[in-house]
Short mmCIF file of C-alpha atoms and ligand atoms in Angstrom, two decimals:
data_model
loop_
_atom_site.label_atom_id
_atom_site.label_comp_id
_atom_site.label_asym_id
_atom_site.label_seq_id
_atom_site.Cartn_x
_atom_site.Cartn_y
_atom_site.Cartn_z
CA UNK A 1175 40.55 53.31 37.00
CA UNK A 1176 40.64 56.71 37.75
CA UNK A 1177 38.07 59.42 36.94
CA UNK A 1178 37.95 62.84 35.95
CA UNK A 1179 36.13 66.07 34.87
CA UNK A 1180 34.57 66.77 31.14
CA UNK A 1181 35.47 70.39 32.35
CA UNK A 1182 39.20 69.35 33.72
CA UNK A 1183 39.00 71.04 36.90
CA UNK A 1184 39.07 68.32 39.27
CA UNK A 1185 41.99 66.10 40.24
CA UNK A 1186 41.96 62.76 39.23
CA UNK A 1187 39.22 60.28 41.95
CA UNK A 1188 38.99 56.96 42.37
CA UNK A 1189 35.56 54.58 41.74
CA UNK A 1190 34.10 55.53 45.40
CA UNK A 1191 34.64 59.56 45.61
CA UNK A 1192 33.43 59.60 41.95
CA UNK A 1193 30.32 58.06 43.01
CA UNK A 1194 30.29 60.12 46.67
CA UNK A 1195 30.78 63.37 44.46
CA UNK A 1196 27.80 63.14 41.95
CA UNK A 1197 28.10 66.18 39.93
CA UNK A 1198 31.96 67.14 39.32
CA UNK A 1199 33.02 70.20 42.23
CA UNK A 1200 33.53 72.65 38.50
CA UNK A 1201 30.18 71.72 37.22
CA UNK A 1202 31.25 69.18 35.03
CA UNK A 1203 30.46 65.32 34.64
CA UNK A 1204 32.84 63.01 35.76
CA UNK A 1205 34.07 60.05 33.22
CA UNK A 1206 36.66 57.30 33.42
CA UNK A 1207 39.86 58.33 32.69
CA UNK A 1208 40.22 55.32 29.52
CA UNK A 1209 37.34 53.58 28.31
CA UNK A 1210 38.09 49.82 28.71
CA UNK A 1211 38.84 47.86 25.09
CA UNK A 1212 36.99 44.21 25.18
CA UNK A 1213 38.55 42.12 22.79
CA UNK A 1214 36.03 39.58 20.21
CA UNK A 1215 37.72 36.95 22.23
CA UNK A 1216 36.33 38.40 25.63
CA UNK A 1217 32.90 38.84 24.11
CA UNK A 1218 32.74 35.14 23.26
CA UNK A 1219 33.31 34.41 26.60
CA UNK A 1220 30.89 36.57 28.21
CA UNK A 1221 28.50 35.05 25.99
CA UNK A 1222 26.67 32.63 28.07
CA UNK A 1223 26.89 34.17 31.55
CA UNK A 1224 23.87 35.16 33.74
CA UNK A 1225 23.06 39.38 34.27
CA UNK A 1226 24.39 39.45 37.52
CA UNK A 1227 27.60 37.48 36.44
CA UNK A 1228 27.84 39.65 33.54
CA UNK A 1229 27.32 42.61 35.39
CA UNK A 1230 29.96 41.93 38.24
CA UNK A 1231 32.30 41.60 34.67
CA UNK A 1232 31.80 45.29 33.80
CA UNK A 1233 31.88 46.70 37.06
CA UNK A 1234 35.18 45.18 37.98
CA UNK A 1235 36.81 47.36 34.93
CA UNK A 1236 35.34 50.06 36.75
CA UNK A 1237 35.78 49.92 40.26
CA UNK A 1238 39.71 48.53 40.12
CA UNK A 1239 39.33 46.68 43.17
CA UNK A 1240 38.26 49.73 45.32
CA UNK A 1241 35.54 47.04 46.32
CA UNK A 1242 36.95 43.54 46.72
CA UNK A 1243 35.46 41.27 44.39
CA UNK A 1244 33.61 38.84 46.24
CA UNK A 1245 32.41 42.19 48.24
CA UNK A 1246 30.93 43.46 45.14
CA UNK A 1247 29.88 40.33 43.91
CA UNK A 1248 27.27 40.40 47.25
CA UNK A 1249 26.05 44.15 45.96
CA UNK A 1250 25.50 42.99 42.22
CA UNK A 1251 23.81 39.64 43.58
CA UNK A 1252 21.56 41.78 45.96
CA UNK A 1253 20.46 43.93 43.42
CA UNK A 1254 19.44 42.07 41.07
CA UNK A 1255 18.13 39.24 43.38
CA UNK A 1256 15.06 41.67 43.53
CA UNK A 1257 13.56 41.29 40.25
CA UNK A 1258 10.89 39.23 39.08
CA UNK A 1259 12.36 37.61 36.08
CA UNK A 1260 15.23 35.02 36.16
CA UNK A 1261 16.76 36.80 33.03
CA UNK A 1262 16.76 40.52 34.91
CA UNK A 1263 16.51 41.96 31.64
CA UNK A 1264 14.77 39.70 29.39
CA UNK A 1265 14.50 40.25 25.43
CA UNK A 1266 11.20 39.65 23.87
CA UNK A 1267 10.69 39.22 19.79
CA UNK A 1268 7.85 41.03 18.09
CA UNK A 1269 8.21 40.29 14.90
CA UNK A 1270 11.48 38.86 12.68
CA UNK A 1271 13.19 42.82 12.41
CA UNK A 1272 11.69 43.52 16.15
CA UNK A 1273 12.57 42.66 19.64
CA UNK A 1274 12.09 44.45 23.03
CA UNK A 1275 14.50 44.56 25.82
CA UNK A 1276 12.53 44.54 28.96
CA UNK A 1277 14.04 46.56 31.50
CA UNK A 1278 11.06 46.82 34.01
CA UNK A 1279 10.86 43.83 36.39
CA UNK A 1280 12.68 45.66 39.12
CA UNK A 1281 10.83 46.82 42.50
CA UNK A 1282 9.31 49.79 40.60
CA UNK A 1283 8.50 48.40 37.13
CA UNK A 1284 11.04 51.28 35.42
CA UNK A 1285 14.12 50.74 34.13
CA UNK A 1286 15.85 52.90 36.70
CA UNK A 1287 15.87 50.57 39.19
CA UNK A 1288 18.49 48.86 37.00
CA UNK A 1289 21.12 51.19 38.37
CA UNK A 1290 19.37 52.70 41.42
CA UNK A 1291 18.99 49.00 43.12
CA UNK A 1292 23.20 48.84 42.53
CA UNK A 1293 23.86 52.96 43.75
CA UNK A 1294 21.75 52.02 46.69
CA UNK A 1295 23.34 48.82 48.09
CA UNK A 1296 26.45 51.07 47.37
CA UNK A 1297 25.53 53.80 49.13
CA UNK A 1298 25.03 51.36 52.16
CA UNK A 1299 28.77 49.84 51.80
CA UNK A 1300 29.62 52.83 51.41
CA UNK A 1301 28.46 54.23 54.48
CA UNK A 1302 29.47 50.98 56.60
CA UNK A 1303 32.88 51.17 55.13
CA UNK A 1304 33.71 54.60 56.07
CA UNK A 1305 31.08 55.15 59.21
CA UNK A 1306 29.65 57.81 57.11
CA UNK A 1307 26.15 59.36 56.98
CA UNK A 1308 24.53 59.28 53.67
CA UNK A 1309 21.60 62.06 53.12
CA UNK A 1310 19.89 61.90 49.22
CA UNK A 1311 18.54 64.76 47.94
CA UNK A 1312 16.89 64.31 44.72
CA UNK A 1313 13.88 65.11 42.77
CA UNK A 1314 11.59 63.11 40.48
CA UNK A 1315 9.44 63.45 37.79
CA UNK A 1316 7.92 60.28 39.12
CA UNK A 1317 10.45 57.02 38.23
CA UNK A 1318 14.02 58.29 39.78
CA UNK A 1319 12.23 59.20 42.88
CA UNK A 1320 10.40 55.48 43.71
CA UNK A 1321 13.16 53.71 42.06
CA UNK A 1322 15.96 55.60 44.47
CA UNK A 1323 13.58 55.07 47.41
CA UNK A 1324 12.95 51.68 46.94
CA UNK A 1325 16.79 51.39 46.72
CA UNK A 1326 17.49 52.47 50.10
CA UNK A 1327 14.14 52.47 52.25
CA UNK A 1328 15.29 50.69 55.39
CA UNK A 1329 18.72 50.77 55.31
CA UNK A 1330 21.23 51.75 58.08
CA UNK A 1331 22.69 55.05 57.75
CA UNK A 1332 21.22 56.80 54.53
CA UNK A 1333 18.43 58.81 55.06
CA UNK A 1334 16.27 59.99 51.03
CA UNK A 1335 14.17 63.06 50.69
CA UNK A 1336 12.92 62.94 47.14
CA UNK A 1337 10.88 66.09 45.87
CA UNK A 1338 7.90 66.14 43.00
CA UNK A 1339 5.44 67.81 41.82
CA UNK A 1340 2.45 68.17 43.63
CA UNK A 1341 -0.72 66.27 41.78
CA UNK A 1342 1.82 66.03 38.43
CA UNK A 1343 3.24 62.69 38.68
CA UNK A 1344 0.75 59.28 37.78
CA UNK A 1345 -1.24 57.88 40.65
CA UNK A 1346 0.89 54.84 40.34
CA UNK A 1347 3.84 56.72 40.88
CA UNK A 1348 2.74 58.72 43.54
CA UNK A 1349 1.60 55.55 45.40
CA UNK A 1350 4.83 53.74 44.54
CA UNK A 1351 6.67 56.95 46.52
CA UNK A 1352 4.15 58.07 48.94
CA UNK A 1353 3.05 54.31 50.50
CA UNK A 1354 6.71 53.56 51.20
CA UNK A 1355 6.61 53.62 55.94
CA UNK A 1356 10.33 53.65 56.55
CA UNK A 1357 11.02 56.29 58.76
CA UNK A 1358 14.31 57.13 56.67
CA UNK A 1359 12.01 58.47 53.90
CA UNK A 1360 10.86 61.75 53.16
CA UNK A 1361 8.55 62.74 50.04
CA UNK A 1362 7.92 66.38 50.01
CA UNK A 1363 5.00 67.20 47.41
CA UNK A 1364 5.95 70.65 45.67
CA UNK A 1365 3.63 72.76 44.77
CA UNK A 1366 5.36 73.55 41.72
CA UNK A 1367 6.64 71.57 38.53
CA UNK A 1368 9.14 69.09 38.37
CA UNK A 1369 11.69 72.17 36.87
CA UNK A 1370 10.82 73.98 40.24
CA UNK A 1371 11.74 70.39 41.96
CA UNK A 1372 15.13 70.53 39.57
CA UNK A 1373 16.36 74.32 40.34
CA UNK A 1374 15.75 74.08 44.62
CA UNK A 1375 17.88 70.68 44.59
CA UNK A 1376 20.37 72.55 42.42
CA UNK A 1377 20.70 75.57 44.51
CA UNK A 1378 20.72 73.48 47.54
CA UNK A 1379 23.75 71.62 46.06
CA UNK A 1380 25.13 74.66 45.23
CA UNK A 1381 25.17 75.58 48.77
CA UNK A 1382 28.38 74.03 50.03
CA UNK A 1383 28.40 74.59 53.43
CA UNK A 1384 24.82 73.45 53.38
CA UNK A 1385 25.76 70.50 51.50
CA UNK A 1386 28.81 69.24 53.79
CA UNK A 1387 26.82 69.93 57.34
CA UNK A 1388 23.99 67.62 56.22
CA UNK A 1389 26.00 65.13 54.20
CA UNK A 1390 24.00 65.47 50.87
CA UNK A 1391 24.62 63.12 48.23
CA UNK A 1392 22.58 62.99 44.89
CA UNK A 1393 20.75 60.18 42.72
CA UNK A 1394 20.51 61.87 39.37
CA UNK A 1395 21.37 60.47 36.28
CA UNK A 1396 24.31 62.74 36.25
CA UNK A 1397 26.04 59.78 38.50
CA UNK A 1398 28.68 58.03 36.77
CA UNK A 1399 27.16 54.28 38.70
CA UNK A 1400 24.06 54.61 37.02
CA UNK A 1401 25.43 54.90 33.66
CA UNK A 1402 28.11 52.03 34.72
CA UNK A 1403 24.97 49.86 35.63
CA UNK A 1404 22.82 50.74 32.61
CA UNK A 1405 25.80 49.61 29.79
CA UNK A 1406 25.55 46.25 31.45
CA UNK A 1407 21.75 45.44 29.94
CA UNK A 1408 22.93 46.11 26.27
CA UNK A 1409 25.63 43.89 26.19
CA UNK A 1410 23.29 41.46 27.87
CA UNK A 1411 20.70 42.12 24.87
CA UNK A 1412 23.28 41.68 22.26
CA UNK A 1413 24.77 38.20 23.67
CA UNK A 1414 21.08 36.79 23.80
CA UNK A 1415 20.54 37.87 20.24
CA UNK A 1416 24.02 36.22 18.85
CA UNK A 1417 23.11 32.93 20.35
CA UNK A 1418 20.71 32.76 17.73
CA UNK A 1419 23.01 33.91 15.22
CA UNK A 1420 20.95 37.12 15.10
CA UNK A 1421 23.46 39.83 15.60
CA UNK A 1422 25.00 40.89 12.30
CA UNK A 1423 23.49 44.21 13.07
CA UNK A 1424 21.99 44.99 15.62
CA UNK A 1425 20.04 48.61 16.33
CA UNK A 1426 19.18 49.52 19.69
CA UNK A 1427 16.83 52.35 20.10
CA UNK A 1428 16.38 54.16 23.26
CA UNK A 1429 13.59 56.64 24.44
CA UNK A 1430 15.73 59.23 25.65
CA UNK A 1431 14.94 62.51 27.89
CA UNK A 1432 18.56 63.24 29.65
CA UNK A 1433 20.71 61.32 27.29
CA UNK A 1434 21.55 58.84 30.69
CA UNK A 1435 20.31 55.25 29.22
CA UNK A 1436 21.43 56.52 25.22
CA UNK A 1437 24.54 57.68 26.39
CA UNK A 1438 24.89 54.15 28.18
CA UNK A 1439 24.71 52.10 24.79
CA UNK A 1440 27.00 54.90 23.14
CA UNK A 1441 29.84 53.54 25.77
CA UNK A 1442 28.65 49.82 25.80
CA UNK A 1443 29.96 50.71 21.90
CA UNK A 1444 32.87 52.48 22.63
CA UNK A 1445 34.08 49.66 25.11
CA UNK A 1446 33.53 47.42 21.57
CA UNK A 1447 30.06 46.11 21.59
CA UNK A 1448 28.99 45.81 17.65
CA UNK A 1449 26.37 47.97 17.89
CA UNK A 1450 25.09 48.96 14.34
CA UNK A 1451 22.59 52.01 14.82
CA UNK A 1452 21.74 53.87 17.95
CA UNK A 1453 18.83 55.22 17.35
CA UNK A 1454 17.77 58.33 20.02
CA UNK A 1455 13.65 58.63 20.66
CA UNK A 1456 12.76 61.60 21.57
CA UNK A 1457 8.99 62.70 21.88
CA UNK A 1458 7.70 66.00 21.71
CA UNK A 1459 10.69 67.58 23.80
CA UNK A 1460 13.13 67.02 20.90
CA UNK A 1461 16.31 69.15 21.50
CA UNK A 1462 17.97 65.51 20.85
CA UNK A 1463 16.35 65.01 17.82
CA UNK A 1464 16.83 68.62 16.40
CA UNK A 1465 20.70 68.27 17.82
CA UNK A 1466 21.18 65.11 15.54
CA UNK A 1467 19.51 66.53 12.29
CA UNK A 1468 20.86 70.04 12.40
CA UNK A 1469 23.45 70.36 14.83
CA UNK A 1470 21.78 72.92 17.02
CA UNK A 1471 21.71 72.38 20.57
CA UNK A 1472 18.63 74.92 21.88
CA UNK A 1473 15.93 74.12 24.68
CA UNK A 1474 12.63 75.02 22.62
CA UNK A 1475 8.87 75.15 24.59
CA UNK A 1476 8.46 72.32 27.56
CA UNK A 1477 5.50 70.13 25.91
CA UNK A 1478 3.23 67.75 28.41
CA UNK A 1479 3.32 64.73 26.46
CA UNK A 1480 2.13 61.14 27.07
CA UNK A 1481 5.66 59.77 28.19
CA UNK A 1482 6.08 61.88 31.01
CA UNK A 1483 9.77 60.60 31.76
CA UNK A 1484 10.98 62.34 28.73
CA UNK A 1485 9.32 65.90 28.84
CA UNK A 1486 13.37 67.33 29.89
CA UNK A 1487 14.32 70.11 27.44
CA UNK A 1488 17.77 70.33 29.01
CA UNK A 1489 19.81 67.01 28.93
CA UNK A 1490 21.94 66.77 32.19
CA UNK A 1491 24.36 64.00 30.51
CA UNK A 1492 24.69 65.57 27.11
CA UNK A 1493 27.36 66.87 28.21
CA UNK A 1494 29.57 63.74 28.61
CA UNK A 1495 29.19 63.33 24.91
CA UNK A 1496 30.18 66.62 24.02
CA UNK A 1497 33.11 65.76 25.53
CA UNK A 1498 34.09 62.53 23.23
CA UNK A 1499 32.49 64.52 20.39
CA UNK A 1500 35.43 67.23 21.33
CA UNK A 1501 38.13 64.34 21.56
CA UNK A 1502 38.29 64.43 25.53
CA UNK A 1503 38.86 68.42 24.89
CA UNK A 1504 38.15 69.67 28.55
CA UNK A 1505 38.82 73.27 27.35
CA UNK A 1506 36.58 72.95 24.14
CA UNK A 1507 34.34 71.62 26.63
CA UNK A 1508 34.01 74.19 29.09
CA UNK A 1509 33.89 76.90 26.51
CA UNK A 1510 30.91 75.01 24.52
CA UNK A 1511 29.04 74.72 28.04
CA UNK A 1512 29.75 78.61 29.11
CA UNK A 1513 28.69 79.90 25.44
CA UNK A 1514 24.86 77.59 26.46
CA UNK A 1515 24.63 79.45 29.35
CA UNK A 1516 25.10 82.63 28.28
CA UNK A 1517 23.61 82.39 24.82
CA UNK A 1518 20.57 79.24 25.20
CA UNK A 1519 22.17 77.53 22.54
CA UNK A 1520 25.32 75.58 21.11
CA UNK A 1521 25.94 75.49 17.34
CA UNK A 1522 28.31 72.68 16.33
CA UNK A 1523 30.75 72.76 13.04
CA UNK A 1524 29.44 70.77 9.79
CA UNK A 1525 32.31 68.31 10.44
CA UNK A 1526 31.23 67.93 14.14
CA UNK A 1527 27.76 67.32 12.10
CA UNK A 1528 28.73 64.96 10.58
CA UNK A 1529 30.16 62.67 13.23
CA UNK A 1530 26.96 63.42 15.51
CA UNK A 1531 24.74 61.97 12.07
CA UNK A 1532 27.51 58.80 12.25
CA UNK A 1533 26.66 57.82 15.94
CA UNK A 1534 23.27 58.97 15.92
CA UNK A 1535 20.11 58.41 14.15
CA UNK A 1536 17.40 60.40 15.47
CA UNK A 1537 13.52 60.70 15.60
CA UNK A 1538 10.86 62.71 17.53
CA UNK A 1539 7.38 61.36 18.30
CA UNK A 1540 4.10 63.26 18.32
CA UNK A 1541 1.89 62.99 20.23
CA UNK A 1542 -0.85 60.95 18.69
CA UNK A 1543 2.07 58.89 16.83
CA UNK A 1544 2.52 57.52 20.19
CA UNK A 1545 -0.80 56.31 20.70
CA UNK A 1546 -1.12 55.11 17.59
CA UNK A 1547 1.82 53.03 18.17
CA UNK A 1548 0.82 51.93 21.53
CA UNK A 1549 -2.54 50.88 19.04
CA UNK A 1550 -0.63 49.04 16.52
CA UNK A 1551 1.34 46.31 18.22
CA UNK A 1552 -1.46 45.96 20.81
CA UNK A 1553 -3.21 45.03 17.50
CA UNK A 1554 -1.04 43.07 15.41
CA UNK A 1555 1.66 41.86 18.24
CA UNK A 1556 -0.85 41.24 21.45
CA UNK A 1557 1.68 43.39 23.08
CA UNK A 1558 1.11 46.06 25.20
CA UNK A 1559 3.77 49.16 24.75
CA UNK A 1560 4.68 51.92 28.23
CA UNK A 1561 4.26 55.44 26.07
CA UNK A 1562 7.76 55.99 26.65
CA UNK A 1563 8.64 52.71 25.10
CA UNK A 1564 6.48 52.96 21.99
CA UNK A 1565 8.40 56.07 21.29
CA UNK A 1566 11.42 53.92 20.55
CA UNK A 1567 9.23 51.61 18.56
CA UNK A 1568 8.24 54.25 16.55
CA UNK A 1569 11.15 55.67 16.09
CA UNK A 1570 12.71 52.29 14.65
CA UNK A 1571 9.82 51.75 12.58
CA UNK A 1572 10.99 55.35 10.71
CA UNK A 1573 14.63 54.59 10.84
CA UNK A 1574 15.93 51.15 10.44
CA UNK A 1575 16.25 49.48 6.76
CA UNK A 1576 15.05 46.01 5.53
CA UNK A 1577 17.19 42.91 7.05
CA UNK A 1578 17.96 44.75 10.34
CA UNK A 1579 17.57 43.43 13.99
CA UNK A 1580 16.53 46.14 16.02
CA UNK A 1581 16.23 45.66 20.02
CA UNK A 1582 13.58 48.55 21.26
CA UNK A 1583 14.33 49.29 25.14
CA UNK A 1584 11.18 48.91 26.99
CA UNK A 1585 11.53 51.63 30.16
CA UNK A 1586 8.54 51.01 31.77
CA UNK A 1587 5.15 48.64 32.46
CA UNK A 1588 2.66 49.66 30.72
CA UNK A 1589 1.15 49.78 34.23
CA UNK A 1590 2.20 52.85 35.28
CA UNK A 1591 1.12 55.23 32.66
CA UNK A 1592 -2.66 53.77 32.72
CA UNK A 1593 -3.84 57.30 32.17
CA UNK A 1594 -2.17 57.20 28.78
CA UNK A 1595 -3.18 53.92 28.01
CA UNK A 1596 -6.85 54.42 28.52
CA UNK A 1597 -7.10 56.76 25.79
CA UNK A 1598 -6.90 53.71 23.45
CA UNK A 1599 -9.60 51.95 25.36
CA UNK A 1600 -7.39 49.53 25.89
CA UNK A 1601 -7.95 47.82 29.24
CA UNK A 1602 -5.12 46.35 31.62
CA UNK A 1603 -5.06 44.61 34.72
CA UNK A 1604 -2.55 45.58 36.77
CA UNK A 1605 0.32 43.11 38.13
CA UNK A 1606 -0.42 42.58 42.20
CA UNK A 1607 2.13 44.51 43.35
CA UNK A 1608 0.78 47.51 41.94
CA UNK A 1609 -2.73 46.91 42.96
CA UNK A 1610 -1.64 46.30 46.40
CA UNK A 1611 -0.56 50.23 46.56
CA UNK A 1612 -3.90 51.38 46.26
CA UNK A 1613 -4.91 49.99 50.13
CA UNK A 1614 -2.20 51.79 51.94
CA UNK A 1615 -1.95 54.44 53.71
CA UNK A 1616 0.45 57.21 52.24
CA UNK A 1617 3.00 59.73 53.56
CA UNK A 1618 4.09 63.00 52.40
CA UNK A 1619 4.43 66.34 53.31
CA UNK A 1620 2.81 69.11 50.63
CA UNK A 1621 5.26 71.82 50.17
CA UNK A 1622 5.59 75.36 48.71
CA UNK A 1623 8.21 75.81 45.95
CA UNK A 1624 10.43 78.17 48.19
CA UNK A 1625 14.22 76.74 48.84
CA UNK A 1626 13.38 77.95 52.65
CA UNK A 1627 10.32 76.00 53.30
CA UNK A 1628 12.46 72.80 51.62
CA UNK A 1629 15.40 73.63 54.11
CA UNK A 1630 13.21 73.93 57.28
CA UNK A 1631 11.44 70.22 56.27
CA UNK A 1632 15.29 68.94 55.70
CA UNK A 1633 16.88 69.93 58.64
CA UNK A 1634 13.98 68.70 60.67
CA UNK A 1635 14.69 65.26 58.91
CA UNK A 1636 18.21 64.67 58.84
C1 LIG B 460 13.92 58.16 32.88
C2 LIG B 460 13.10 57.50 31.83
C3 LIG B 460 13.42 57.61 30.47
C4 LIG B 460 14.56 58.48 29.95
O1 LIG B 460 15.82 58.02 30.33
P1 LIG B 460 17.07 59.01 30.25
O2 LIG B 460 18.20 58.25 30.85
O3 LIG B 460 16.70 60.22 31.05
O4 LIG B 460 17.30 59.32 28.81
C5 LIG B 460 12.65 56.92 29.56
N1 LIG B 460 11.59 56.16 29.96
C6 LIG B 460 11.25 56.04 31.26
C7 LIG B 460 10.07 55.20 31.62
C8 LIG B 460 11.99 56.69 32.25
O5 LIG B 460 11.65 56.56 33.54
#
């Protein structure tokens, strides 16, 4: 398998320097040259095997033995061996049309750790492989940054700096980064917002001879593992549904802020996975949602809303779409992409629309809607709903018909967006592990928002 470009600038890389590159060298995204076809007959037999099995599956179409199997057989076993529940992604029913796929018993009760407990074990074979030095540079709205550190904290030769906001992140999350001790972690505390955090690692990256002399690598969704990893847990959800003859059609629909997870299940489809609707949650931040219904791609006003994870008004991965949208048009691509930065906003054709409408189904969440969700199926289900995950309840309760199965991704533990949760007056204990944060000690540097202050902290580090 080879990758390349959505922009077509960069010459065809293999699984490892795809990974090693992170953001394409022309600004693009990098995708696999062919999308594997699975056949019904390979489904079948996929049917009944475990995540991890599963998962070392889909990765070998991927990584075309760059890594020798029973090599990355260890790094799928490791990194799932972590979570707390046999299944690794278990599927919970609701009700007869409802059922959520629980994607938060990882180290940091988020769904990211899905793909950032796989990019970090790879990162460290990568590393021992090739005697290389591995610096991340990322920063977090609060999940990527303790799901990436709890990927690597410890481990020979990779070093993580992760940047957030200062005081903007939940307490959980700030414990879950802050109380990590391994001296190859850094959390620098911006004063700033998390779009401050965004535009100094960007710059920084941008650098290039800054970049090469301390080895920077990146953990955004932009990757191409951590959509690899996340297709893996749809498939998974599907096969656990069929066993009980309840797949005729199923609906999966995904809280979505940079189009990383959604853009996941639109390739789990692609590869042949009977997916009937997609359905893309947005909440108040709804470019997505507006994109779907009217074709208009345009950041509007950044709203603080109750799911935190998805207040992005510019999707980093949107673009990889585009680019299947566009028929693998590199040109058509790039042009799309330089008319958004000059002009804030894209404007598809009506027969573009139309395809968009075909893949897509689309709802935005207020505010309140949330909550009231979060409300509801406390209520009716005894179930307790993360914000971010009641906006894809919500959204399927708007979109999907009579007689349809629809799986609702669950992101996140309710657990770490307390603050939202409270407002219900509904009360939760929270699972040990998270309690346990709130005795340590923690570590992190406060920062201003300047790129030089960030450089002078980063050199001292790596
Ligand atoms: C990151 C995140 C999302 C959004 O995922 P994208 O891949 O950015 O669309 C949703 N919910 C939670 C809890 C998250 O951490």
């Amino acid at each position: 398998m080879e990758y390349f470009s959505t922009r077509g600038k960069v010459e065809p890389l293999g699984f490892i320097d795809a990974i090693l590159m992170g953001l394409a060298n022309d600004g693009g995204l990098l995708v696999p040259k062919n999308i594997p076809q699975l056949s019904k007959e390979t489904l079948q037999k996929w049917q009944n095997l475990s995540y991890s099995e599963l998962a070392l599956e889909i990765f070998s179409l991927y990584v075309n033995n760059e890594i020798p199997r029973d090599e990355l057989k260890q790094l799928v076993d490791d990194s799932y061996a972590t979570f707390r529940d046999e299944a690794v992604t278990p599927v919970k029913r609701l009700n007869d049309g409802t059922y959520v796929l629980e994607l938060f018993h990882g180290p940091t009760f988020a769904f990211k750790d899905i793909a950032l407990q796989f990019l970090g074990n790879l990162y460290a074979y990568v590393s021992r492989k090739t005697n290389s030095i591995i610096h991340i540079l990322g920063a977090t709205s609060g999940d990527t940054g303790a799901s990436a550190i709890e990927g690597v904290r410890g481990k020979e030769g990779i070093r993580i700096c992760i940047l957030h906001p200062h005081q903007k992140v939940s307490q959980v999350q700030e414990l879950q980064m802050t109380t990590v001790d391994d001296a190859n972690v850094l959390n620098l505390s911006v004063e700033g917002t998390f779009d401050d955090c965004q535009r100094i690692i960007k710059e920084l990256f941008a650098d290039v001879e800054f970049k090469h002399r301390y080895h920077l690598r990146a953990i955004n969704s932009i990757n191409i593992a951590r959509i690899l990893a996340q297709t893996v847990y749809y498939f998974y959800a599907y096969f656990q549904l069929a066993k009980n003859k309840e797949a005729e059609k199923v609906n999966f629909s995904v809280p979505t802020g940079n189009f990383g997870d959604i853009f996941a299940g639109y390739l789990a489809q692609k590869m042949g996975l009977p997916i009937h609707k997609l359905i893309l949650a947005t909440n108040e931040n709804n470019i997505l949602e507006r994109f779907v219904q009217e074709g208009v791609y345009q950041p509007g006003a950044f709203r603080g809303t109750y799911s935190p994870s998805m207040d992005i008004q510019v999707a980093s991965n949107f673009e990889r779409y585009l680019f299947y949208l566009y028929g693998e048009d590199a040109e058509a691509v790039t042009a799309i992409m330089e008319q958004f930065k000059a002009e804030g906003r894209v404007v598809i054709p009506a027969d573009k629309l139309q395809v968009v409408q075909s893949d897509f189904a689309a709802y935005g969440v207020k505010n309140e809607e949330c909550l009231d969700t979060i409300s509801d199926y406390y209520e009716k289900y005894a179930y307790l709903l993360d914000p971010h995950t009641a906006c894809g309840v919500a959204a399927a309760d708007q979109i999907v018909a009579d007689g349809e199965v629809t799986v609702a991704l669950s992101t996140a533990h309710p657990a770490k967006f307390d603050e939202s949760i409270r407002l219900r007056n509904i009360k939760q204990t929270y699972p040990p592990q998270i309690q346990a944060l709130f005795d340590k000690p923690q570590f992190q540097t406060v920062v201003g928002g300047t790129n030089d202050e960030i450089k002078d902290q980063l050199v001292k580090f790596f």
